[in-house]
PDB file of C-alpha atoms in Angstrom:
ATOM      1  CA  SER G   1      -5.508 -16.562  -0.707  1.00 81.00           C
ATOM      2  CA  GLN G   2      -7.079 -13.138   0.007  1.00 86.00           C
ATOM      3  CA  THR G   3      -8.520 -10.998  -3.035  1.00 92.00           C
ATOM      4  CA  ILE G   4     -10.112  -8.029  -3.409  1.00 95.00           C
ATOM      5  CA  HIS G   5     -12.374  -7.217  -6.043  1.00 95.00           C
ATOM      6  CA  GLN G   6     -12.608  -3.446  -7.106  1.00 95.00           C
ATOM      7  CA  TRP G   7     -14.877  -2.028  -9.502  1.00 91.00           C
ATOM      8  CA  PRO G   8     -15.087   0.039 -11.849  1.00 92.00           C
ATOM      9  CA  ALA G   9     -11.619   0.129 -13.457  1.00 93.00           C
ATOM     10  CA  THR G  10     -12.099   3.334 -15.064  1.00 95.00           C
ATOM     11  CA  LEU G  11     -14.614   6.014 -14.331  1.00 97.00           C
ATOM     12  CA  VAL G  12     -15.209   9.533 -15.800  1.00 97.00           C
ATOM     13  CA  GLN G  13     -17.661  11.663 -13.697  1.00 97.00           C
ATOM     14  CA  PRO G  14     -18.912  15.196 -14.097  1.00 98.00           C
ATOM     15  CA  VAL G  15     -18.137  17.851 -11.408  1.00 98.00           C
ATOM     16  CA  GLY G  16     -20.965  17.639  -8.775  1.00 97.00           C
ATOM     17  CA  SER G  17     -22.358  14.171  -9.568  1.00 98.00           C
ATOM     18  CA  PRO G  18     -22.091  11.521  -6.794  1.00 97.00           C
ATOM     19  CA  LEU G  19     -19.556   8.793  -6.537  1.00 97.00           C
ATOM     20  CA  SER G  20     -19.779   5.351  -5.053  1.00 96.00           C
ATOM     21  CA  LEU G  21     -16.969   3.029  -5.471  1.00 96.00           C
ATOM     22  CA  GLU G  22     -17.170  -0.481  -3.956  1.00 95.00           C
ATOM     23  CA  CYS G  23     -14.659  -3.338  -3.014  1.00 96.00           C
ATOM     24  CA  THR G  24     -15.311  -6.650  -1.590  1.00 97.00           C
ATOM     25  CA  VAL G  25     -13.123  -9.290  -0.022  1.00 96.00           C
ATOM     26  CA  GLU G  26     -12.714 -12.877  -0.338  1.00 94.00           C
ATOM     27  CA  GLY G  27     -10.529 -15.346   1.358  1.00 92.00           C
ATOM     28  CA  THR G  28     -10.389 -13.910   4.708  1.00 90.00           C
ATOM     29  CA  SER G  29     -12.641 -12.672   7.420  1.00 89.00           C
ATOM     30  CA  ASN G  30     -12.650  -9.623   9.721  1.00 90.00           C
ATOM     31  CA  PRO G  31      -9.943  -7.892   7.811  1.00 91.00           C
ATOM     32  CA  ASN G  32      -8.791  -4.300   8.083  1.00 91.00           C
ATOM     33  CA  LEU G  33      -9.693  -2.264   4.970  1.00 94.00           C
ATOM     34  CA  TYR G  34      -8.388   0.717   3.516  1.00 94.00           C
ATOM     35  CA  TRP G  35      -9.160   3.359   0.683  1.00 95.00           C
ATOM     36  CA  TYR G  36      -6.176   4.966  -0.629  1.00 95.00           C
ATOM     37  CA  ARG G  37      -5.773   7.809  -3.474  1.00 95.00           C
ATOM     38  CA  GLN G  38      -2.843   8.180  -5.592  1.00 93.00           C
ATOM     39  CA  ALA G  39      -2.059  11.279  -7.643  1.00 89.00           C
ATOM     40  CA  ALA G  40      -0.239  10.844 -10.880  1.00 85.00           C
ATOM     41  CA  GLY G  41       3.596  10.080 -10.025  1.00 83.00           C
ATOM     42  CA  ARG G  42       3.010  10.338  -6.288  1.00 86.00           C
ATOM     43  CA  GLY G  43       2.628   8.078  -3.307  1.00 87.00           C
ATOM     44  CA  LEU G  44      -0.489   6.643  -1.828  1.00 91.00           C
ATOM     45  CA  GLN G  45      -2.562   8.880   0.366  1.00 91.00           C
ATOM     46  CA  LEU G  46      -4.503   6.875   3.044  1.00 92.00           C
ATOM     47  CA  LEU G  47      -7.911   8.345   3.022  1.00 94.00           C
ATOM     48  CA  PHE G  48     -10.205   5.990   5.286  1.00 93.00           C
ATOM     49  CA  TYR G  49      -9.536   2.852   7.178  1.00 91.00           C
ATOM     50  CA  SER G  50     -12.008   0.368   8.770  1.00 93.00           C
ATOM     51  CA  VAL G  51     -11.209  -2.304  11.505  1.00 90.00           C
ATOM     52  CA  GLY G  52     -14.746  -3.793  11.511  1.00 91.00           C
ATOM     53  CA  ILE G  53     -18.291  -3.491  10.603  1.00 95.00           C
ATOM     54  CA  GLY G  54     -19.357   0.363  10.865  1.00 94.00           C
ATOM     55  CA  GLN G  55     -16.041   1.303  12.097  1.00 92.00           C
ATOM     56  CA  ILE G  56     -14.614   3.927   9.864  1.00 93.00           C
ATOM     57  CA  SER G  57     -11.527   6.151  10.738  1.00 90.00           C
ATOM     58  CA  SER G  58     -10.943   9.213   8.128  1.00 88.00           C
ATOM     59  CA  GLU G  59      -7.361  10.319   7.705  1.00 83.00           C
ATOM     60  CA  VAL G  60      -7.852  13.360   5.416  1.00 80.00           C
ATOM     61  CA  PRO G  61     -10.726  15.777   5.722  1.00 66.00           C
ATOM     62  CA  GLN G  62     -12.519  15.930   2.224  1.00 79.00           C
ATOM     63  CA  ASN G  63     -15.881  15.554   0.609  1.00 90.00           C
ATOM     64  CA  LEU G  64     -15.548  11.784   0.432  1.00 95.00           C
ATOM     65  CA  SER G  65     -16.993   9.298   3.179  1.00 95.00           C
ATOM     66  CA  ALA G  66     -16.675   5.767   3.615  1.00 96.00           C
ATOM     67  CA  SER G  67     -18.662   2.857   4.937  1.00 97.00           C
ATOM     68  CA  ARG G  68     -18.511  -0.577   5.971  1.00 97.00           C
ATOM     69  CA  PRO G  69     -21.751  -2.383   5.783  1.00 97.00           C
ATOM     70  CA  GLN G  70     -20.695  -5.899   5.928  1.00 96.00           C
ATOM     71  CA  ASP G  71     -17.566  -7.383   6.958  1.00 96.00           C
ATOM     72  CA  ARG G  72     -16.104  -7.942   3.554  1.00 96.00           C
ATOM     73  CA  GLN G  73     -17.583  -4.812   1.772  1.00 97.00           C
ATOM     74  CA  PHE G  74     -16.138  -1.420   1.841  1.00 97.00           C
ATOM     75  CA  ILE G  75     -17.507   1.458  -0.167  1.00 97.00           C
ATOM     76  CA  LEU G  76     -16.169   4.935  -0.900  1.00 97.00           C
ATOM     77  CA  SER G  77     -18.598   7.680  -1.432  1.00 96.00           C
ATOM     78  CA  SER G  78     -19.112  11.399  -2.249  1.00 96.00           C
ATOM     79  CA  LYS G  79     -22.481  13.463  -2.660  1.00 96.00           C
ATOM     80  CA  LYS G  80     -20.520  15.821  -4.896  1.00 96.00           C
ATOM     81  CA  LEU G  81     -17.193  15.403  -6.960  1.00 96.00           C
ATOM     82  CA  LEU G  82     -14.813  18.130  -7.214  1.00 95.00           C
ATOM     83  CA  LEU G  83     -12.050  18.332  -9.940  1.00 95.00           C
ATOM     84  CA  SER G  84      -9.443  17.594  -7.228  1.00 92.00           C
ATOM     85  CA  ASP G  85     -10.869  14.367  -6.618  1.00 94.00           C
ATOM     86  CA  SER G  86      -9.734  12.774  -9.737  1.00 94.00           C
ATOM     87  CA  GLY G  87      -6.842  10.071  -9.198  1.00 95.00           C
ATOM     88  CA  PHE G  88      -6.261   6.503  -8.715  1.00 96.00           C
ATOM     89  CA  TYR G  89      -8.367   4.918  -5.984  1.00 97.00           C
ATOM     90  CA  LEU G  90      -6.968   1.675  -4.308  1.00 96.00           C
ATOM     91  CA  CYS G  91      -8.756  -0.577  -1.852  1.00 97.00           C
ATOM     92  CA  ALA G  92      -6.697  -2.670   0.534  1.00 94.00           C
ATOM     93  CA  GLY G  93      -6.958  -5.214   3.175  1.00 92.00           C
ATOM     94  CA  ASP G  94      -4.640  -6.831   5.795  1.00 89.00           C
ATOM     95  CA  ARG G  95      -4.990  -8.899   8.928  1.00 81.00           C
ATOM     96  CA  ASP G  96      -2.828  -8.271  11.998  1.00 72.00           C
ATOM     97  CA  GLY G  97       0.108  -6.874  10.233  1.00 69.00           C
ATOM     98  CA  ALA G  98       0.515  -9.533   7.601  1.00 76.00           C
ATOM     99  CA  GLU G  99       0.991  -8.891   3.937  1.00 84.00           C
ATOM    100  CA  ALA G 100      -1.722  -6.384   2.694  1.00 89.00           C
ATOM    101  CA  PHE G 101      -3.505  -7.311  -0.466  1.00 92.00           C
ATOM    102  CA  PHE G 102      -4.586  -4.788  -2.830  1.00 94.00           C
ATOM    103  CA  GLY G 103      -7.442  -4.495  -5.567  1.00 95.00           C
ATOM    104  CA  GLN G 104      -6.656  -3.364  -9.170  1.00 93.00           C
ATOM    105  CA  GLY G 105      -7.732   0.172  -8.579  1.00 95.00           C
ATOM    106  CA  THR G 106     -10.145   2.648 -10.012  1.00 96.00           C
ATOM    107  CA  ARG G 107      -8.901   5.402 -12.413  1.00 96.00           C
ATOM    108  CA  LEU G 108     -11.302   8.331 -11.569  1.00 97.00           C
ATOM    109  CA  THR G 109     -11.279  11.520 -13.843  1.00 97.00           C
ATOM    110  CA  VAL G 110     -13.669  14.317 -12.891  1.00 96.00           C
ATOM    111  CA  VAL G 111     -14.500  16.441 -15.675  1.00 97.00           C
TER     112      VAL G 111
ATOM    113  CA  LEU X   1       3.736   4.896  13.819  1.00 62.00           C
ATOM    114  CA  ALA X   2       7.479   4.386  12.866  1.00 68.00           C
ATOM    115  CA  LYS X   3       8.084   6.953  10.157  1.00 85.00           C
ATOM    116  CA  THR X   4      10.169   5.646   7.095  1.00 91.00           C
ATOM    117  CA  THR X   5      12.937   7.402   5.069  1.00 94.00           C
ATOM    118  CA  GLN X   6      13.899   6.025   1.399  1.00 96.00           C
ATOM    119  CA  PRO X   7      15.651   7.470  -1.566  1.00 96.00           C
ATOM    120  CA  ILE X   8      13.335   8.995  -3.735  1.00 95.00           C
ATOM    121  CA  SER X   9      14.917   7.503  -6.731  1.00 97.00           C
ATOM    122  CA  MET X  10      17.607   5.028  -7.946  1.00 97.00           C
ATOM    123  CA  ASP X  11      18.980   4.102 -11.336  1.00 97.00           C
ATOM    124  CA  SER X  12      20.577   0.606 -12.375  1.00 97.00           C
ATOM    125  CA  TYR X  13      21.303  -1.550 -15.231  1.00 97.00           C
ATOM    126  CA  GLU X  14      20.116  -4.777 -16.130  1.00 97.00           C
ATOM    127  CA  GLY X  15      21.777  -7.721 -14.384  1.00 97.00           C
ATOM    128  CA  GLN X  16      23.144  -5.650 -11.350  1.00 97.00           C
ATOM    129  CA  GLU X  17      22.346  -6.106  -7.580  1.00 97.00           C
ATOM    130  CA  VAL X  18      20.078  -3.297  -6.431  1.00 98.00           C
ATOM    131  CA  ASN X  19      19.921  -2.575  -2.806  1.00 98.00           C
ATOM    132  CA  ILE X  20      17.365   0.133  -1.458  1.00 98.00           C
ATOM    133  CA  THR X  21      17.700   1.212   2.056  1.00 97.00           C
ATOM    134  CA  CYS X  22      15.010   2.363   4.279  1.00 96.00           C
ATOM    135  CA  SER X  23      15.430   4.252   7.582  1.00 96.00           C
ATOM    136  CA  HIS X  24      13.107   3.768  10.658  1.00 93.00           C
ATOM    137  CA  ASN X  25      14.838   5.026  13.547  1.00 93.00           C
ATOM    138  CA  ASN X  26      11.550   4.902  16.018  1.00 92.00           C
ATOM    139  CA  ILE X  27      10.900   1.305  15.228  1.00 92.00           C
ATOM    140  CA  ALA X  28       8.885  -0.375  17.925  1.00 89.00           C
ATOM    141  CA  THR X  29       9.516  -3.635  19.638  1.00 89.00           C
ATOM    142  CA  ASN X  30       6.420  -5.309  17.903  1.00 85.00           C
ATOM    143  CA  ASP X  31       6.945  -3.663  14.413  1.00 88.00           C
ATOM    144  CA  TYR X  32       7.482  -5.725  11.296  1.00 90.00           C
ATOM    145  CA  ILE X  33       9.225  -4.371   8.355  1.00 93.00           C
ATOM    146  CA  THR X  34       7.294  -4.967   4.866  1.00 93.00           C
ATOM    147  CA  TRP X  35       8.302  -4.002   1.480  1.00 96.00           C
ATOM    148  CA  TYR X  36       5.970  -3.429  -1.526  1.00 96.00           C
ATOM    149  CA  GLN X  37       6.369  -3.078  -5.397  1.00 97.00           C
ATOM    150  CA  GLN X  38       4.107  -0.860  -7.262  1.00 96.00           C
ATOM    151  CA  PHE X  39       3.915  -0.589 -11.210  1.00 95.00           C
ATOM    152  CA  PRO X  40       1.855   2.192 -12.718  1.00 90.00           C
ATOM    153  CA  SER X  41      -1.831   1.963 -12.401  1.00 89.00           C
ATOM    154  CA  GLN X  42      -1.582  -1.057 -10.294  1.00 92.00           C
ATOM    155  CA  GLY X  43      -2.172  -1.910  -6.559  1.00 92.00           C
ATOM    156  CA  PRO X  44       1.174  -2.541  -4.737  1.00 93.00           C
ATOM    157  CA  ARG X  45       2.185  -5.956  -4.460  1.00 94.00           C
ATOM    158  CA  PHE X  46       3.998  -7.806  -1.337  1.00 93.00           C
ATOM    159  CA  ILE X  47       7.720  -8.489  -1.762  1.00 96.00           C
ATOM    160  CA  ILE X  48       8.880  -9.240   1.680  1.00 96.00           C
ATOM    161  CA  GLN X  49       8.772  -9.179   5.202  1.00 94.00           C
ATOM    162  CA  GLY X  50      11.016  -9.313   8.148  1.00 94.00           C
ATOM    163  CA  TYR X  51      11.604  -8.672  11.891  1.00 94.00           C
ATOM    164  CA  LYS X  52      15.330  -9.001  12.185  1.00 92.00           C
ATOM    165  CA  THR X  53      18.518 -10.465  10.654  1.00 91.00           C
ATOM    166  CA  LYS X  54      17.847 -11.738   7.049  1.00 96.00           C
ATOM    167  CA  VAL X  55      15.098 -12.959   5.368  1.00 96.00           C
ATOM    168  CA  THR X  56      15.148 -14.461   1.615  1.00 96.00           C
ATOM    169  CA  ASN X  57      12.522 -15.453  -0.775  1.00 95.00           C
ATOM    170  CA  GLU X  58      12.426 -16.060  -4.361  1.00 94.00           C
ATOM    171  CA  VAL X  59      12.324 -12.719  -5.499  1.00 94.00           C
ATOM    172  CA  ALA X  60      14.532 -10.695  -2.735  1.00 97.00           C
ATOM    173  CA  SER X  61      16.258 -10.680   0.361  1.00 98.00           C
ATOM    174  CA  LEU X  62      15.701  -8.251   3.297  1.00 98.00           C
ATOM    175  CA  PHE X  63      18.589  -7.304   5.537  1.00 97.00           C
ATOM    176  CA  ILE X  64      17.724  -5.787   8.940  1.00 97.00           C
ATOM    177  CA  PRO X  65      20.742  -4.967  11.485  1.00 96.00           C
ATOM    178  CA  ALA X  66      20.367  -5.765  15.237  1.00 96.00           C
ATOM    179  CA  ASP X  67      19.211  -2.167  16.062  1.00 95.00           C
ATOM    180  CA  ARG X  68      16.564  -2.474  13.600  1.00 96.00           C
ATOM    181  CA  LYS X  69      16.742   1.179  12.758  1.00 96.00           C
ATOM    182  CA  SER X  70      16.872   0.522   9.165  1.00 96.00           C
ATOM    183  CA  SER X  71      16.531  -2.281   6.411  1.00 97.00           C
ATOM    184  CA  THR X  72      17.814  -3.105   3.118  1.00 98.00           C
ATOM    185  CA  LEU X  73      15.889  -4.634   0.230  1.00 98.00           C
ATOM    186  CA  SER X  74      18.188  -6.436  -1.998  1.00 98.00           C
ATOM    187  CA  LEU X  75      17.014  -7.302  -5.518  1.00 98.00           C
ATOM    188  CA  PRO X  76      19.578  -9.746  -7.155  1.00 95.00           C
ATOM    189  CA  ARG X  77      20.263  -9.243 -11.067  1.00 94.00           C
ATOM    190  CA  VAL X  78      17.405  -6.795 -11.897  1.00 97.00           C
ATOM    191  CA  SER X  79      15.640  -6.619 -15.196  1.00 97.00           C
ATOM    192  CA  LEU X  80      13.962  -4.037 -17.050  1.00 97.00           C
ATOM    193  CA  SER X  81      10.316  -5.219 -15.429  1.00 96.00           C
ATOM    194  CA  ASP X  82      11.937  -4.553 -12.127  1.00 97.00           C
ATOM    195  CA  THR X  83      11.308  -0.874 -12.945  1.00 97.00           C
ATOM    196  CA  ALA X  84       8.775   0.105 -10.398  1.00 97.00           C
ATOM    197  CA  VAL X  85       8.306   2.055  -6.972  1.00 97.00           C
ATOM    198  CA  TYR X  86       9.459   0.151  -3.884  1.00 98.00           C
ATOM    199  CA  TYR X  87       7.737   1.176  -0.660  1.00 96.00           C
ATOM    200  CA  CYS X  88       8.988   0.286   2.744  1.00 95.00           C
ATOM    201  CA  LEU X  89       6.521   0.091   5.633  1.00 92.00           C
ATOM    202  CA  VAL X  90       6.865  -0.481   9.408  1.00 89.00           C
ATOM    203  CA  SER X  91       3.698  -1.676  11.400  1.00 84.00           C
ATOM    204  CA  PRO X  92       2.845  -4.034  14.113  1.00 81.00           C
ATOM    205  CA  ARG X  93       1.901  -7.719  13.750  1.00 73.00           C
ATOM    206  CA  ASP X  94      -0.550  -9.813  15.767  1.00 61.00           C
ATOM    207  CA  TYR X  95      -1.816  -6.593  17.024  1.00 54.00           C
ATOM    208  CA  GLY X  96      -5.019  -7.119  18.901  1.00 50.00           C
ATOM    209  CA  GLY X  97      -7.341  -4.280  17.955  1.00 47.00           C
ATOM    210  CA  SER X  98      -5.158  -3.170  15.197  1.00 52.00           C
ATOM    211  CA  GLN X  99      -5.860   0.303  14.418  1.00 60.00           C
ATOM    212  CA  GLY X 100      -5.162  -0.274  10.436  1.00 64.00           C
ATOM    213  CA  ASN X 101      -1.523   0.666  10.421  1.00 69.00           C
ATOM    214  CA  LEU X 102      -0.686   0.488   6.613  1.00 82.00           C
ATOM    215  CA  ILE X 103       0.700   3.958   5.955  1.00 83.00           C
ATOM    216  CA  PHE X 104       2.970   4.331   2.860  1.00 86.00           C
ATOM    217  CA  GLY X 105       5.911   6.695   2.359  1.00 84.00           C
ATOM    218  CA  LYS X 106       6.907   8.291  -0.956  1.00 86.00           C
ATOM    219  CA  GLY X 107       8.675   4.935  -1.869  1.00 94.00           C
ATOM    220  CA  THR X 108      11.709   4.704  -3.871  1.00 97.00           C
ATOM    221  CA  LYS X 109      11.307   4.909  -7.842  1.00 97.00           C
ATOM    222  CA  LEU X 110      13.949   2.282  -9.262  1.00 98.00           C
ATOM    223  CA  SER X 111      14.623   2.676 -12.814  1.00 98.00           C
ATOM    224  CA  VAL X 112      16.614  -0.214 -14.786  1.00 98.00           C
ATOM    225  CA  LYS X 113      18.062   0.483 -17.792  1.00 97.00           C
ATOM    226  CA  PRO X 114      19.444  -1.824 -20.531  1.00 95.00           C
TER     227      PRO X 114
END
């Protein structure tokens, strides 16, 4: 079965600091990969998705970026965090519209 | 992408059957309907997926009418642990050159009371 490993589980970062969140996939190859952000009590906002190595589509303009250096690796980055970047970040994957699988999420607090 | 509309919230009591309906008027021929469950501070979890008529698994049933413009997730005999947010998604399957169609709406917050 497909599994997503996402780390860290929680992160506290000062405003203006860089960010790097990584997720890796097991159990499948060539998945679509996604980064979401979820504010408290709100729905999942799609930030980026990737259909293959080096292919990134951005859904929301912001100071975040994503990269997919390997088939099963998806990275979310920022050069300078803002207070508004706080939230719950989820990495997800799917193949051809079958059921999606999610990581456990990272709770980011920017202070 | 077909847009989905769900009730924002629903209340129920333990032991009752809960039906959550999702509208997707612009569903395409190759779209499937998938439901997910999310608990606080966790990633969503797959519940059930279907294309038409009725699908049943060990946790839920999914009813899809012939026109496929809506679907109903049915949870039999809910318990307190079923309190969660439920999302309905519509996306194509076996879509060569998939464009990553995994867009979540606001979901339905189900509260199960004792």
